[in-house]
Structures are given as C-alpha cells and as structure tokens.
CSV table of C-alpha atoms in Angstrom, one decimal:
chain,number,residue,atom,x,y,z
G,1147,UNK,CA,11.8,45.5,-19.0
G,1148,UNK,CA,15.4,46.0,-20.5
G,1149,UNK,CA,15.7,47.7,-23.5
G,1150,UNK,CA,18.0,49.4,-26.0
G,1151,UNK,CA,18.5,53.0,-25.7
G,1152,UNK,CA,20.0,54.9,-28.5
G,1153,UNK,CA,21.0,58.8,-28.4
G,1154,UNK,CA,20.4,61.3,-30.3
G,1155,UNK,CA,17.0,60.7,-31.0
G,1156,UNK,CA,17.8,63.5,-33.7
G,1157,UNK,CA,20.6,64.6,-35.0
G,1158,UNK,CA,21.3,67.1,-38.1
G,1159,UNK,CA,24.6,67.2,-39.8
G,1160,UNK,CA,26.2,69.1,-42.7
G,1161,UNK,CA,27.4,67.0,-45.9
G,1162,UNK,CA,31.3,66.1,-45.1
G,1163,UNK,CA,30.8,66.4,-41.4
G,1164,UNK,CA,31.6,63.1,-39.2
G,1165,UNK,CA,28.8,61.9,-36.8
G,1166,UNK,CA,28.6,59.3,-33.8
G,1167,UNK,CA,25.4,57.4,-33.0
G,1168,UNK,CA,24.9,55.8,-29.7
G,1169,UNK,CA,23.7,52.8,-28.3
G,1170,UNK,CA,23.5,51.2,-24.9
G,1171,UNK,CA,22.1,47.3,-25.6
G,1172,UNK,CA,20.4,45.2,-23.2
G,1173,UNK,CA,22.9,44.6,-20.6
G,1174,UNK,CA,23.8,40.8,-20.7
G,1175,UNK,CA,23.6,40.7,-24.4
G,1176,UNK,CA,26.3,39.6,-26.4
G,1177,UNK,CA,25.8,40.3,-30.2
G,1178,UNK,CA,25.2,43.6,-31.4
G,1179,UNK,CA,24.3,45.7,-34.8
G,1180,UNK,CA,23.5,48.0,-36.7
G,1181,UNK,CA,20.6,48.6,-39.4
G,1182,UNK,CA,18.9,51.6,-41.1
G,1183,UNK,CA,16.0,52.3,-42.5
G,1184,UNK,CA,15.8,55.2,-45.8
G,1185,UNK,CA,12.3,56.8,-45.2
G,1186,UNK,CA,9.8,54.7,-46.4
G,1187,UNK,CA,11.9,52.0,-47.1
G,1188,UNK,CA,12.4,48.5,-45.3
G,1189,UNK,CA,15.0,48.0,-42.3
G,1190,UNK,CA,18.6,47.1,-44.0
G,1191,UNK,CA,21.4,45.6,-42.0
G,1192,UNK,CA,24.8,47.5,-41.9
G,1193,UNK,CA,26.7,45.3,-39.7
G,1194,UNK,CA,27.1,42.8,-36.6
G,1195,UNK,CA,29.3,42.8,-33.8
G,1196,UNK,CA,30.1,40.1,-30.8
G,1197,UNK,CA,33.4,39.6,-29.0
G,1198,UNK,CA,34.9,43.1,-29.8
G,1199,UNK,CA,34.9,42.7,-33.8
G,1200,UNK,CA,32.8,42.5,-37.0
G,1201,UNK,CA,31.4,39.6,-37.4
G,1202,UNK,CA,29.6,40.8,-41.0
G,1203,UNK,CA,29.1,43.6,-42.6
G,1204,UNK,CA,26.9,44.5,-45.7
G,1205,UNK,CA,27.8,46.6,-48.8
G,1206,UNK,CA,26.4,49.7,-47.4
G,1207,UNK,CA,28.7,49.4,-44.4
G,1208,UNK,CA,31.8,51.0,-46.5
G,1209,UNK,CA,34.8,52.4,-45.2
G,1210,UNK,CA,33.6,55.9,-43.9
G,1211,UNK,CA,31.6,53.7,-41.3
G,1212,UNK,CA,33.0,52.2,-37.7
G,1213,UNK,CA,31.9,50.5,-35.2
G,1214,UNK,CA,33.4,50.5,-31.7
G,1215,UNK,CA,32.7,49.2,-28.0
G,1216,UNK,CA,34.5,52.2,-26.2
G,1217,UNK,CA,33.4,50.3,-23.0
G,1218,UNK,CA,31.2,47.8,-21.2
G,1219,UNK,CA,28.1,49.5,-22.2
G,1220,UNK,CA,28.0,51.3,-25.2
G,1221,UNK,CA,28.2,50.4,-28.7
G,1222,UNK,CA,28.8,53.4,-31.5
G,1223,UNK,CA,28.3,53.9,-35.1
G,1224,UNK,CA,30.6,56.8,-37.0
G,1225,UNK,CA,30.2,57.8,-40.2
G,1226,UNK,CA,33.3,59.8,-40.8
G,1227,UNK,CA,32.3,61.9,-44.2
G,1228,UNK,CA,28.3,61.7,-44.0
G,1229,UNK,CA,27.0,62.3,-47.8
G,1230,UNK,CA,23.5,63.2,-48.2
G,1231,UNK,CA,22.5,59.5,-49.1
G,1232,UNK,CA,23.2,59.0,-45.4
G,1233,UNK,CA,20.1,60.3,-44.3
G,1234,UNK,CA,17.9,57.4,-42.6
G,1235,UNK,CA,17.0,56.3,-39.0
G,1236,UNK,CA,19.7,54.2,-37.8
G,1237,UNK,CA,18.6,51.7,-35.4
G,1238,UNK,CA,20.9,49.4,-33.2
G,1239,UNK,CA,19.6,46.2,-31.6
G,1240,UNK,CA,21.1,43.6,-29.9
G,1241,UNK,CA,20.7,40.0,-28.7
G,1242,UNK,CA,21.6,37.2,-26.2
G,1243,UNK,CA,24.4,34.6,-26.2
G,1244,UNK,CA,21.2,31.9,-25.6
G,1245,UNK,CA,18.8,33.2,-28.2
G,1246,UNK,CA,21.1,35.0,-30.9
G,1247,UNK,CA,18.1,35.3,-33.3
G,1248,UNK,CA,16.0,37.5,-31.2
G,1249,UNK,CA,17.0,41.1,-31.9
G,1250,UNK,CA,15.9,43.8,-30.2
G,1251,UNK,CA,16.1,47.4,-31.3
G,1252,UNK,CA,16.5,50.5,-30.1
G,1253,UNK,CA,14.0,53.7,-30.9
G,1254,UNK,CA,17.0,54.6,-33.4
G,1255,UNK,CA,18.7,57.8,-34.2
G,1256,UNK,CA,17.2,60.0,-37.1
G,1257,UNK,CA,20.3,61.2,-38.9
G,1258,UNK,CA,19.7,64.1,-41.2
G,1259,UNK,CA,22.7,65.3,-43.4
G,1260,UNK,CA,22.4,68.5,-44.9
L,535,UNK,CA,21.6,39.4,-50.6
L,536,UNK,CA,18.4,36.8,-49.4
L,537,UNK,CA,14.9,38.6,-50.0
L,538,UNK,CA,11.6,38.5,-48.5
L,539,UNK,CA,8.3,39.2,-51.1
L,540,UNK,CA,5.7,40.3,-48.3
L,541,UNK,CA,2.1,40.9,-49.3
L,542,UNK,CA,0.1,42.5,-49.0
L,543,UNK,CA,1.9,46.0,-49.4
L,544,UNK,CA,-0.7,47.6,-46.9
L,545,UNK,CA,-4.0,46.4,-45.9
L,546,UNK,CA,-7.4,48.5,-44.6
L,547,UNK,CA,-10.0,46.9,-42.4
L,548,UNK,CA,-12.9,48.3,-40.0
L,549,UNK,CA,-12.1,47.5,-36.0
L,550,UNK,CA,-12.8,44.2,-35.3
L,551,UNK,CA,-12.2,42.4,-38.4
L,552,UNK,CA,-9.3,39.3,-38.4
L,553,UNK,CA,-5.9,40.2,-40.4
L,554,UNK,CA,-3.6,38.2,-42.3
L,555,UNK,CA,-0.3,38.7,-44.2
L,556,UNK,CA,2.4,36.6,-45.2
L,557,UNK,CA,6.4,36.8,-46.2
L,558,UNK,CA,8.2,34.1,-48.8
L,559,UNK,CA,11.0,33.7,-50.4
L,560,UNK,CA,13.1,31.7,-52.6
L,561,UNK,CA,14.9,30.4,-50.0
L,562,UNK,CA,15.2,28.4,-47.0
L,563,UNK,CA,15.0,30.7,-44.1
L,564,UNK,CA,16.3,28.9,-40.5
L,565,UNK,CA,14.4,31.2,-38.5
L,566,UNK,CA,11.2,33.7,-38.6
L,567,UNK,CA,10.1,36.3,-36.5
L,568,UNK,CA,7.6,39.6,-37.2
L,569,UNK,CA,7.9,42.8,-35.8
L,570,UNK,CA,5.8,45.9,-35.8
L,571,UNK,CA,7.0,49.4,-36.1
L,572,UNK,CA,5.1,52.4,-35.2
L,573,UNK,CA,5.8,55.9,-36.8
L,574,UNK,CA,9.1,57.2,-35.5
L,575,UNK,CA,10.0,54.1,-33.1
L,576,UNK,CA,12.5,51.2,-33.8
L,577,UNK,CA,10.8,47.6,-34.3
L,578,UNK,CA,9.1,45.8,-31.7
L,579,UNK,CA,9.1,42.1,-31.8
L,580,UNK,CA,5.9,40.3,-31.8
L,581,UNK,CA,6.8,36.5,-32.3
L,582,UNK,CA,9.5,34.4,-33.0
L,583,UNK,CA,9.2,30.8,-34.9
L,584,UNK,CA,12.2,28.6,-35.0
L,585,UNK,CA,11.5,25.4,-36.5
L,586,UNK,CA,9.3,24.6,-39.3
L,587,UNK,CA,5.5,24.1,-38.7
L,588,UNK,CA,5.7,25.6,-35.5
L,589,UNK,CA,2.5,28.0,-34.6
L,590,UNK,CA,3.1,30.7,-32.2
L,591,UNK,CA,0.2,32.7,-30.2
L,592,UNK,CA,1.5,36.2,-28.4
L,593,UNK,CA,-2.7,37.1,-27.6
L,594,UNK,CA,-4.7,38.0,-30.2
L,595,UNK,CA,-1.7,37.2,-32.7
L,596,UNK,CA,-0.5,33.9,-34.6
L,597,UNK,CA,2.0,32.9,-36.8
L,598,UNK,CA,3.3,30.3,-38.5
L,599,UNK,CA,7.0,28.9,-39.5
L,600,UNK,CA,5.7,27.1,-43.0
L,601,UNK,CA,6.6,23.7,-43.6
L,602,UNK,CA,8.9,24.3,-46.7
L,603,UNK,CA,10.7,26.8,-44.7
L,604,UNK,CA,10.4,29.4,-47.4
L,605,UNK,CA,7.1,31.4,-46.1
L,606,UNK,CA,5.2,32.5,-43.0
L,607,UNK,CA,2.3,34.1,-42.4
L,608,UNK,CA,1.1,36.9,-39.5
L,609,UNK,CA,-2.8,36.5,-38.4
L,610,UNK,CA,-4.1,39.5,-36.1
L,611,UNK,CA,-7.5,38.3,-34.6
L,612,UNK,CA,-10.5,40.9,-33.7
L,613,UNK,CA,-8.4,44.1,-34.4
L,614,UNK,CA,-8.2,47.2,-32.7
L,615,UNK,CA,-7.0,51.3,-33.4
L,616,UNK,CA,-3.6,50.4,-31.6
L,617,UNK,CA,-2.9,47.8,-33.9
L,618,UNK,CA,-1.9,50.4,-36.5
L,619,UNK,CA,1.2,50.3,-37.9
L,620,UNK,CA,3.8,48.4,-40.1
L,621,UNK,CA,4.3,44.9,-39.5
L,622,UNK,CA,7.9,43.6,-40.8
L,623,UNK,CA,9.0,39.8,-41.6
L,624,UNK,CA,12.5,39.0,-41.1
L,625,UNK,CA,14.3,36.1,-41.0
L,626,UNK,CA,17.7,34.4,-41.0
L,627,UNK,CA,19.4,32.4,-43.7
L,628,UNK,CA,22.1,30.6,-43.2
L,629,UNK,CA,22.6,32.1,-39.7
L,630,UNK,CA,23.6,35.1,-41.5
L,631,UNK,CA,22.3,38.9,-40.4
L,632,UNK,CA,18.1,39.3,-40.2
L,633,UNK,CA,16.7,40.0,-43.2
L,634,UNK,CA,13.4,42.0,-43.3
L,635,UNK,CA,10.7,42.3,-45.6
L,636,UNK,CA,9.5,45.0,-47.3
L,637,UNK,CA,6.5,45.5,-44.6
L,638,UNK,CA,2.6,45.4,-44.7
L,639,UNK,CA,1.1,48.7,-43.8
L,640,UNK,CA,-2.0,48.2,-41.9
L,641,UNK,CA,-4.8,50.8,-40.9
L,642,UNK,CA,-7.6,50.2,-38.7
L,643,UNK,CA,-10.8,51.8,-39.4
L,644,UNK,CA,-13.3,52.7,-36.6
C-alpha cells in the first residue's frame, strides 16, 4: 500500500542551527502539508501546498519556515533558525486531486533542538 | 482558528468491552474523519464521513457525521490490546486545513 515516507526519523539540532525535514508523498497525490505535534499535545497544521505554492499557512508557520518541491518526489520543510520551542514531531501527509480531504501522514520526523 | 472539544480525554476498559467517544464544535464542519496514532508513529486514518448523517463501518469500528454538522462520534465494538492508542477527530471547515481534536487516550485492560 503507498504511503508517506518521511526522513530523519530523528534528528537533533543545536538552537540557531537550520534543519531540513523530508518527505516523499504518495506518488499521484497532489496536495501536500505540513503539521506538528508538541509532545503530548494535539496535531497542529503548519501549512499546505498544491501546484508548486502555499496554498495556507497558519501562524506557527512564520518566516524562519519554507517549504519547497525540489523535484517530482520530494517535498521539504526548513526551519532556518530552529529555537528551542521548535521541538515537536513534524509530520507531512498528503492527499489526492479526487479525495482532497483524505490525508495521509507520514511516521514524521522527531526534531529535537538543543 | 476552528476547534474541536473531544471527550472523553482518555478512557480505560477491560478487553472486550464496546467504546465510544465523540468530537463537537461550534461550528459547521464539511467533513469528518478519525485517526489513531500509536506512540512514535504519524496518524493512521480509520474513517472518513463526508455528508451529514452518514454512518461509516471500517470492521469493528463506526462513526457517524451528526446531523447538525457540528459533532461526531467514534464507536469501537468488542475491543482488543491492539486497539490501544490515541484516537484523533479532525475535520474541515470551510474547506480550510484539517483541524484535529485534542484526542481520546484509550487503554485496554486484559
């Protein structure tokens, strides 16, 4: 069955430093995104994506983060100054042109900022 | 932002018994759908309800897309050990992003 594959599983990082999650969606979706989740706490969005730009974006998503489709199968989050509140699992998801409102996440990356 | 009030916060029962939680809100949401997430792992999706009063099976789980719009409810039938975990609401308003609740914690006894 397809699914959404996100790398690092883990990744550690010192306050100030710039970090790149990645994500490779289900291959013939369309819409992709973005959410985190603080330990403990429920999943939040960050931001959407379809047709090479943002389609929304929430107030967490401020300007030290970016999105980017380098290519035609991976999908990246940077964060360019990580601050300590940045510590969370990030997860990426992704859904099809036919059923938009179906997401389906990755295993996420657990981004730990020192 | 829209928010989702699920209940209960987290829920114990012995193996075998029937579950039910719910999610509302203030608002009219134009879609539904539950997820579980186990420890370490991203959300799985369980169901998806799209119109209102529609009731969804996926096995031994049901749930429903309430009539107002504004609530739905998760019901886990004869549970078992691997049904452990955190079971999210989410839904879309407005055909904005997925909003999720704040999650039902549910432990299985033996």
């Amino acid at each position: 069955e397809p699914e959404v594959t996100q790398t690092p599983s883990h990744q550690v990082t010192q306050m100030g430093q710039e970090v790149i999650l990645r994500c490779v969606p289900i291959s013939n979706h369309l819409y992709f995104y973005w959410y985190r989740q603080i330990l403990g706490q429920k999943v939040e969005f960050l931001v959407s994506f379809y047709n090479n730009e943002i389609s929304e974006k929430s107030e967490i998503f401020d300007d030290q983060f970016s999105v980017e489709r380098p290519d035609g199968s991976n999908f990246t989050l940077k964060i360019r100054s990580t601050k300590l509140e940045d510590s969370a699992m990030y997860f990426c998801a992704s859904s099809s042109a036919g059923n938009r409102e179906k997401l389906f996440f990755g295993s996420g990356t657990q981004l730990s900022v020192l | 932002g829209q928010q989702l009030n699920q209940s209960p916060q987290s829920m114990f029962i012995q193996e075998g018994e029937d579950v039910s939680m719910n999610c509302t809100s203030s608002s009219i949401f134009n879609t539904w759908l539950w997820y579980k997430q186990d420890p370490g792992e991203g959300p799985v999706l369980l169901i998806a309800l799209y119109k209102a009063g529609e009731l969804t099976s996926n096995g031994r789980l049901t749930a429903q897309f309430g009539i107002t719009r504004k609530d739905s409810f998760l019901n886990i039938s004869a549970s078992i050990p691997s049904d452990v975990g955190i079971y999210f609401c989410a839904g879309h308003y407005a055909a904005r992003q997925l909003t999720f609740g704040s999650g039902t914690q549910l432990t299985v006894l033996p």
